[in-house]
Amino acid sequence: MSVATRVIPCLDVDAGRVVKGVNFENLRDAGDPVELALAYGRQGADELTFLDVTASSGNRETTYDVVTRTAEQVFIPLTVGGGVRTVADVDRLLRAGADKVGVNTAAIARPELVTEIAERFGTQVLVLSADVRRTRPGGAETHSGFEVTTHGGRQGTGIDAIEWCVRAEQLGAGEILLNSMDADGTKDGYDLELIRLVRPELHIPLVASGGAGKVDDFVPAVQAGADAVLAASVFHFGDLTVGDVKAELARGGIPVR
């Protein structure tokens, strides 16, 4: 029996509101996170992902409040990321109602954080979020041609993206959220080349993120190797529903819940 492909709306939250832009810039308001989460739950979303896109200390209390209010009303798994730096941050998010926690920049700065979180809470709690882009002319060279970035894709690290995903799994990550910064917000489709490069190297689930713009974009991402498809703008602004995506995946012969 094949494992069902998950459809995951992503809520980029800034100061308690859902926002969306292109390549993490020119953010516009997309609504109240709890209201959107409830709507996606009714539509049949398999999970929800919250990303605190500014993750400043001033917004942190707001984020905990949003997570708590959402978890009280929406009964599907909730992943929360953005500004998670310590085991204590993870502990507090789980207590607030998160089921899984995403780490990104802090893991790049100190990879052993991945192991510390996995050993304390279990690998199933830990999502390694990788913001990946193609290397740029004159920039760092990587074996795969893709590098991991920080700060919403604005800063390159010179770390090979595929090697980083493999290392994260070895350190204890239970899932990889693979976000194509080249495709993010463009609505031109997922970065299939990137998905195809990463998938054979991993034994843990791979969530494809960045670029979904129309119903035709989802089946190719799963065929390229994604275990779950994550999208934001197409859901927030009413272009598609979760049901639309699941129906298209089913038509493509892909098992859905």
GROMACS .gro file of C-alpha atoms in nm:
model
  257
    1MET     CA    1   0.000   0.000   0.000
    2SER     CA    2   0.132   0.341  -0.097
    3VAL     CA    3   0.161   0.614   0.163
    4ALA     CA    4  -0.084   0.898   0.099
    5THR     CA    5   0.062   1.225  -0.021
    6ARG     CA    6   0.001   1.507   0.226
    7VAL     CA    7  -0.128   1.849   0.121
    8ILE     CA    8  -0.005   2.123   0.356
    9PRO     CA    9  -0.110   2.488   0.351
   10CYS     CA   10   0.164   2.716   0.483
   11LEU     CA   11   0.086   3.024   0.687
   12ASP     CA   12   0.364   3.284   0.687
   13VAL     CA   13   0.287   3.482   1.001
   14ASP     CA   14   0.416   3.834   1.076
   15ALA     CA   15   0.302   4.009   1.394
   16GLY     CA   16  -0.003   3.784   1.423
   17ARG     CA   17  -0.122   3.817   1.061
   18VAL     CA   18  -0.072   3.588   0.762
   19VAL     CA   19   0.135   3.753   0.489
   20LYS     CA   20   0.261   3.648   0.147
   21GLY     CA   21   0.506   3.796  -0.100
   22VAL     CA   22   0.741   3.696  -0.379
   23ASN     CA   23   1.081   3.564  -0.270
   24PHE     CA   24   0.994   3.676   0.085
   25GLU     CA   25   0.962   4.043  -0.021
   26ASN     CA   26   0.670   4.284  -0.079
   27LEU     CA   27   0.460   4.107   0.181
   28ARG     CA   28   0.085   4.163   0.171
   29ASP     CA   29  -0.178   4.078   0.430
   30ALA     CA   30  -0.360   3.750   0.369
   31GLY     CA   31  -0.577   3.730   0.681
   32ASP     CA   32  -0.608   3.600   1.035
   33PRO     CA   33  -0.408   3.281   1.090
   34VAL     CA   34  -0.665   3.106   1.309
   35GLU     CA   35  -0.949   3.178   1.064
   36LEU     CA   36  -0.739   3.053   0.772
   37ALA     CA   37  -0.630   2.744   0.967
   38LEU     CA   38  -0.993   2.660   1.044
   39ALA     CA   39  -1.086   2.700   0.677
   40TYR     CA   40  -0.802   2.471   0.568
   41GLY     CA   41  -0.899   2.215   0.829
   42ARG     CA   42  -1.252   2.212   0.685
   43GLN     CA   43  -1.109   2.179   0.333
   44GLY     CA   44  -0.927   1.861   0.432
   45ALA     CA   45  -0.568   1.978   0.483
   46ASP     CA   46  -0.351   1.697   0.619
   47GLU     CA   47  -0.127   1.931   0.817
   48LEU     CA   48  -0.060   2.301   0.862
   49THR     CA   49   0.274   2.479   0.871
   50PHE     CA   50   0.321   2.814   1.048
   51LEU     CA   51   0.634   3.013   0.974
   52ASP     CA   52   0.710   3.321   1.182
   53VAL     CA   53   0.869   3.516   0.897
   54THR     CA   54   1.011   3.800   1.103
   55ALA     CA   55   1.079   3.592   1.414
   56SER     CA   56   1.189   3.896   1.613
   57SER     CA   57   1.172   3.874   1.989
   58GLY     CA   58   0.890   4.130   1.982
   59ASN     CA   59   0.672   3.900   1.776
   60ARG     CA   60   0.755   3.583   1.962
   61GLU     CA   61   0.477   3.611   2.223
   62THR     CA   62   0.229   3.674   1.941
   63THR     CA   63   0.345   3.355   1.771
   64TYR     CA   64   0.291   3.143   2.084
   65ASP     CA   65  -0.056   3.294   2.120
   66VAL     CA   66  -0.144   3.218   1.756
   67VAL     CA   67  -0.019   2.858   1.791
   68THR     CA   68  -0.222   2.805   2.107
   69ARG     CA   69  -0.541   2.952   1.957
   70THR     CA   70  -0.500   2.744   1.643
   71ALA     CA   71  -0.424   2.418   1.824
   72GLU     CA   72  -0.737   2.467   2.037
   73GLN     CA   73  -0.958   2.481   1.729
   74VAL     CA   74  -0.787   2.284   1.451
   75PHE     CA   75  -0.721   1.913   1.500
   76ILE     CA   76  -0.460   1.832   1.238
   77PRO     CA   77  -0.081   1.826   1.288
   78LEU     CA   78   0.075   2.170   1.321
   79THR     CA   79   0.439   2.245   1.234
   80VAL     CA   80   0.582   2.575   1.357
   81GLY     CA   81   0.910   2.731   1.246
   82GLY     CA   82   1.088   3.062   1.233
   83GLY     CA   83   1.347   3.181   1.483
   84VAL     CA   84   1.374   2.848   1.668
   85ARG     CA   85   1.721   2.858   1.823
   86THR     CA   86   1.722   2.634   2.129
   87VAL     CA   87   1.580   2.316   2.280
   88ALA     CA   88   1.385   2.547   2.514
   89ASP     CA   89   1.219   2.715   2.214
   90VAL     CA   90   1.107   2.374   2.088
   91ASP     CA   91   0.977   2.277   2.432
   92ARG     CA   92   0.770   2.593   2.456
   93LEU     CA   93   0.623   2.556   2.107
   94LEU     CA   94   0.524   2.195   2.178
   95ARG     CA   95   0.359   2.305   2.501
   96ALA     CA   96   0.175   2.578   2.309
   97GLY     CA   97   0.027   2.312   2.082
   98ALA     CA   98   0.272   2.250   1.798
   99ASP     CA   99   0.317   1.888   1.688
  100LYS     CA  100   0.639   1.947   1.496
  101VAL     CA  101   0.895   2.225   1.497
  102GLY     CA  102   1.097   2.354   1.205
  103VAL     CA  103   1.457   2.466   1.241
  104ASN     CA  104   1.663   2.641   0.977
  105THR     CA  105   1.921   2.915   1.043
  106ALA     CA  106   2.011   2.800   1.394
  107ALA     CA  107   2.084   2.448   1.267
  108ILE     CA  108   2.319   2.587   1.003
  109ALA     CA  109   2.499   2.790   1.269
  110ARG     CA  110   2.517   2.494   1.509
  111PRO     CA  111   2.428   2.158   1.352
  112GLU     CA  112   2.439   1.975   1.686
  113LEU     CA  113   2.114   2.155   1.772
  114VAL     CA  114   1.940   1.904   1.541
  115THR     CA  115   2.071   1.614   1.747
  116GLU     CA  116   1.986   1.783   2.077
  117ILE     CA  117   1.624   1.836   1.970
  118ALA     CA  118   1.590   1.484   1.827
  119GLU     CA  119   1.734   1.323   2.141
  120ARG     CA  120   1.508   1.525   2.370
  121PHE     CA  121   1.177   1.506   2.180
  122GLY     CA  122   1.220   1.238   1.911
  123THR     CA  123   1.300   1.268   1.542
  124GLN     CA  124   0.929   1.284   1.453
  125VAL     CA  125   0.914   1.633   1.608
  126LEU     CA  126   1.199   1.781   1.406
  127VAL     CA  127   1.154   1.929   1.059
  128LEU     CA  128   1.472   2.062   0.896
  129SER     CA  129   1.368   2.358   0.684
  130ALA     CA  130   1.613   2.420   0.399
  131ASP     CA  131   1.585   2.742   0.199
  132VAL     CA  132   1.770   2.646  -0.120
  133ARG     CA  133   1.869   2.837  -0.433
  134ARG     CA  134   2.090   2.782  -0.732
  135THR     CA  135   2.441   2.910  -0.687
  136ARG     CA  136   2.501   3.243  -0.856
  137PRO     CA  137   2.778   3.344  -1.096
  138GLY     CA  138   3.071   3.473  -0.897
  139GLY     CA  139   2.930   3.323  -0.579
  140ALA     CA  140   3.006   3.003  -0.393
  141GLU     CA  141   3.054   2.687  -0.597
  142THR     CA  142   2.880   2.373  -0.473
  143HIS     CA  143   2.893   2.015  -0.597
  144SER     CA  144   2.521   2.010  -0.684
  145GLY     CA  145   2.483   2.366  -0.807
  146PHE     CA  146   2.244   2.440  -0.519
  147GLU     CA  147   2.327   2.608  -0.189
  148VAL     CA  148   2.150   2.656   0.142
  149THR     CA  149   2.060   3.014   0.230
  150THR     CA  150   1.959   3.203   0.542
  151HIS     CA  151   1.757   3.519   0.609
  152GLY     CA  152   1.475   3.435   0.370
  153GLY     CA  153   1.709   3.344   0.087
  154ARG     CA  154   1.902   3.669   0.100
  155GLN     CA  155   2.227   3.529   0.235
  156GLY     CA  156   2.412   3.238   0.078
  157THR     CA  157   2.609   2.999   0.298
  158GLY     CA  158   2.819   2.817   0.039
  159ILE     CA  159   2.689   2.489   0.190
  160ASP     CA  160   2.581   2.234  -0.071
  161ALA     CA  161   2.205   2.190  -0.036
  162ILE     CA  162   2.192   1.818  -0.104
  163GLU     CA  163   2.481   1.743   0.131
  164TRP     CA  164   2.315   1.953   0.402
  165CYS     CA  165   1.986   1.763   0.375
  166VAL     CA  166   2.172   1.431   0.402
  167ARG     CA  167   2.367   1.554   0.704
  168ALA     CA  168   2.050   1.679   0.872
  169GLU     CA  169   1.896   1.333   0.841
  170GLN     CA  170   2.209   1.179   0.992
  171LEU     CA  171   2.193   1.428   1.280
  172GLY     CA  172   1.832   1.334   1.359
  173ALA     CA  173   1.592   1.534   1.143
  174GLY     CA  174   1.265   1.344   1.086
  175GLU     CA  175   1.159   1.535   0.775
  176ILE     CA  176   1.301   1.785   0.527
  177LEU     CA  177   1.102   2.090   0.422
  178LEU     CA  178   1.269   2.177   0.092
  179ASN     CA  179   1.190   2.534  -0.004
  180SER     CA  180   1.308   2.657  -0.343
  181MET     CA  181   1.394   3.024  -0.302
  182ASP     CA  182   1.416   3.059  -0.681
  183ALA     CA  183   1.054   2.946  -0.715
  184ASP     CA  184   0.908   3.094  -0.394
  185GLY     CA  185   0.599   3.304  -0.463
  186THR     CA  186   0.651   3.297  -0.840
  187LYS     CA  187   0.360   3.055  -0.908
  188ASP     CA  188   0.570   2.901  -1.188
  189GLY     CA  189   0.566   2.550  -1.039
  190TYR     CA  190   0.787   2.358  -0.798
  191ASP     CA  191   1.160   2.323  -0.865
  192LEU     CA  192   1.148   1.969  -1.000
  193GLU     CA  193   1.522   1.951  -1.065
  194LEU     CA  194   1.592   2.023  -0.700
  195ILE     CA  195   1.339   1.766  -0.577
  196ARG     CA  196   1.486   1.499  -0.807
  197LEU     CA  197   1.837   1.567  -0.678
  198VAL     CA  198   1.748   1.549  -0.308
  199ARG     CA  199   1.497   1.262  -0.299
  200PRO     CA  200   1.729   0.967  -0.379
  201GLU     CA  201   1.970   1.077  -0.105
  202LEU     CA  202   1.717   1.067   0.179
  203HIS     CA  203   1.530   0.802   0.376
  204ILE     CA  204   1.296   1.046   0.552
  205PRO     CA  205   0.993   1.231   0.411
  206LEU     CA  206   1.052   1.525   0.178
  207VAL     CA  207   0.810   1.818   0.169
  208ALA     CA  208   0.824   2.028  -0.149
  209SER     CA  209   0.773   2.401  -0.107
  210GLY     CA  210   0.793   2.707  -0.327
  211GLY     CA  211   0.633   2.782  -0.661
  212ALA     CA  212   0.285   2.629  -0.661
  213GLY     CA  213   0.062   2.842  -0.880
  214LYS     CA  214  -0.197   2.619  -1.043
  215VAL     CA  215  -0.356   2.280  -0.993
  216ASP     CA  216  -0.127   2.123  -1.257
  217ASP     CA  217   0.184   2.198  -1.048
  218PHE     CA  218   0.126   1.939  -0.775
  219VAL     CA  219   0.135   1.604  -0.955
  220PRO     CA  220   0.480   1.670  -1.113
  221ALA     CA  221   0.623   1.754  -0.770
  222VAL     CA  222   0.507   1.419  -0.629
  223GLN     CA  223   0.629   1.236  -0.939
  224ALA     CA  224   0.968   1.403  -0.888
  225GLY     CA  225   0.983   1.256  -0.536
  226ALA     CA  226   0.794   1.476  -0.289
  227ASP     CA  227   0.609   1.296  -0.008
  228ALA     CA  228   0.408   1.609   0.067
  229VAL     CA  229   0.330   1.933  -0.116
  230LEU     CA  230   0.320   2.265   0.064
  231ALA     CA  231   0.170   2.586  -0.075
  232ALA     CA  232   0.065   2.928   0.047
  233SER     CA  233  -0.051   3.198  -0.195
  234VAL     CA  234  -0.272   2.971  -0.407
  235PHE     CA  235  -0.470   2.879  -0.097
  236HIS     CA  236  -0.473   3.217   0.083
  237PHE     CA  237  -0.606   3.418  -0.209
  238GLY     CA  238  -0.864   3.161  -0.313
  239ASP     CA  239  -0.703   3.041  -0.638
  240LEU     CA  240  -0.734   2.678  -0.522
  241THR     CA  241  -0.873   2.479  -0.233
  242VAL     CA  242  -0.706   2.182  -0.064
  243GLY     CA  243  -0.984   1.972  -0.217
  244ASP     CA  244  -0.893   2.091  -0.567
  245VAL     CA  245  -0.534   1.977  -0.515
  246LYS     CA  246  -0.633   1.639  -0.369
  247ALA     CA  247  -0.872   1.576  -0.657
  248GLU     CA  248  -0.597   1.653  -0.909
  249LEU     CA  249  -0.349   1.426  -0.729
  250ALA     CA  250  -0.607   1.145  -0.728
  251ARG     CA  251  -0.668   1.196  -1.101
  252GLY     CA  252  -0.292   1.160  -1.145
  253GLY     CA  253  -0.302   0.821  -0.971
  254ILE     CA  254  -0.145   0.953  -0.650
  255PRO     CA  255  -0.293   0.825  -0.320
  256VAL     CA  256  -0.439   1.099  -0.098
  257ARG     CA  257  -0.620   1.089   0.233
   0.00000   0.00000   0.00000
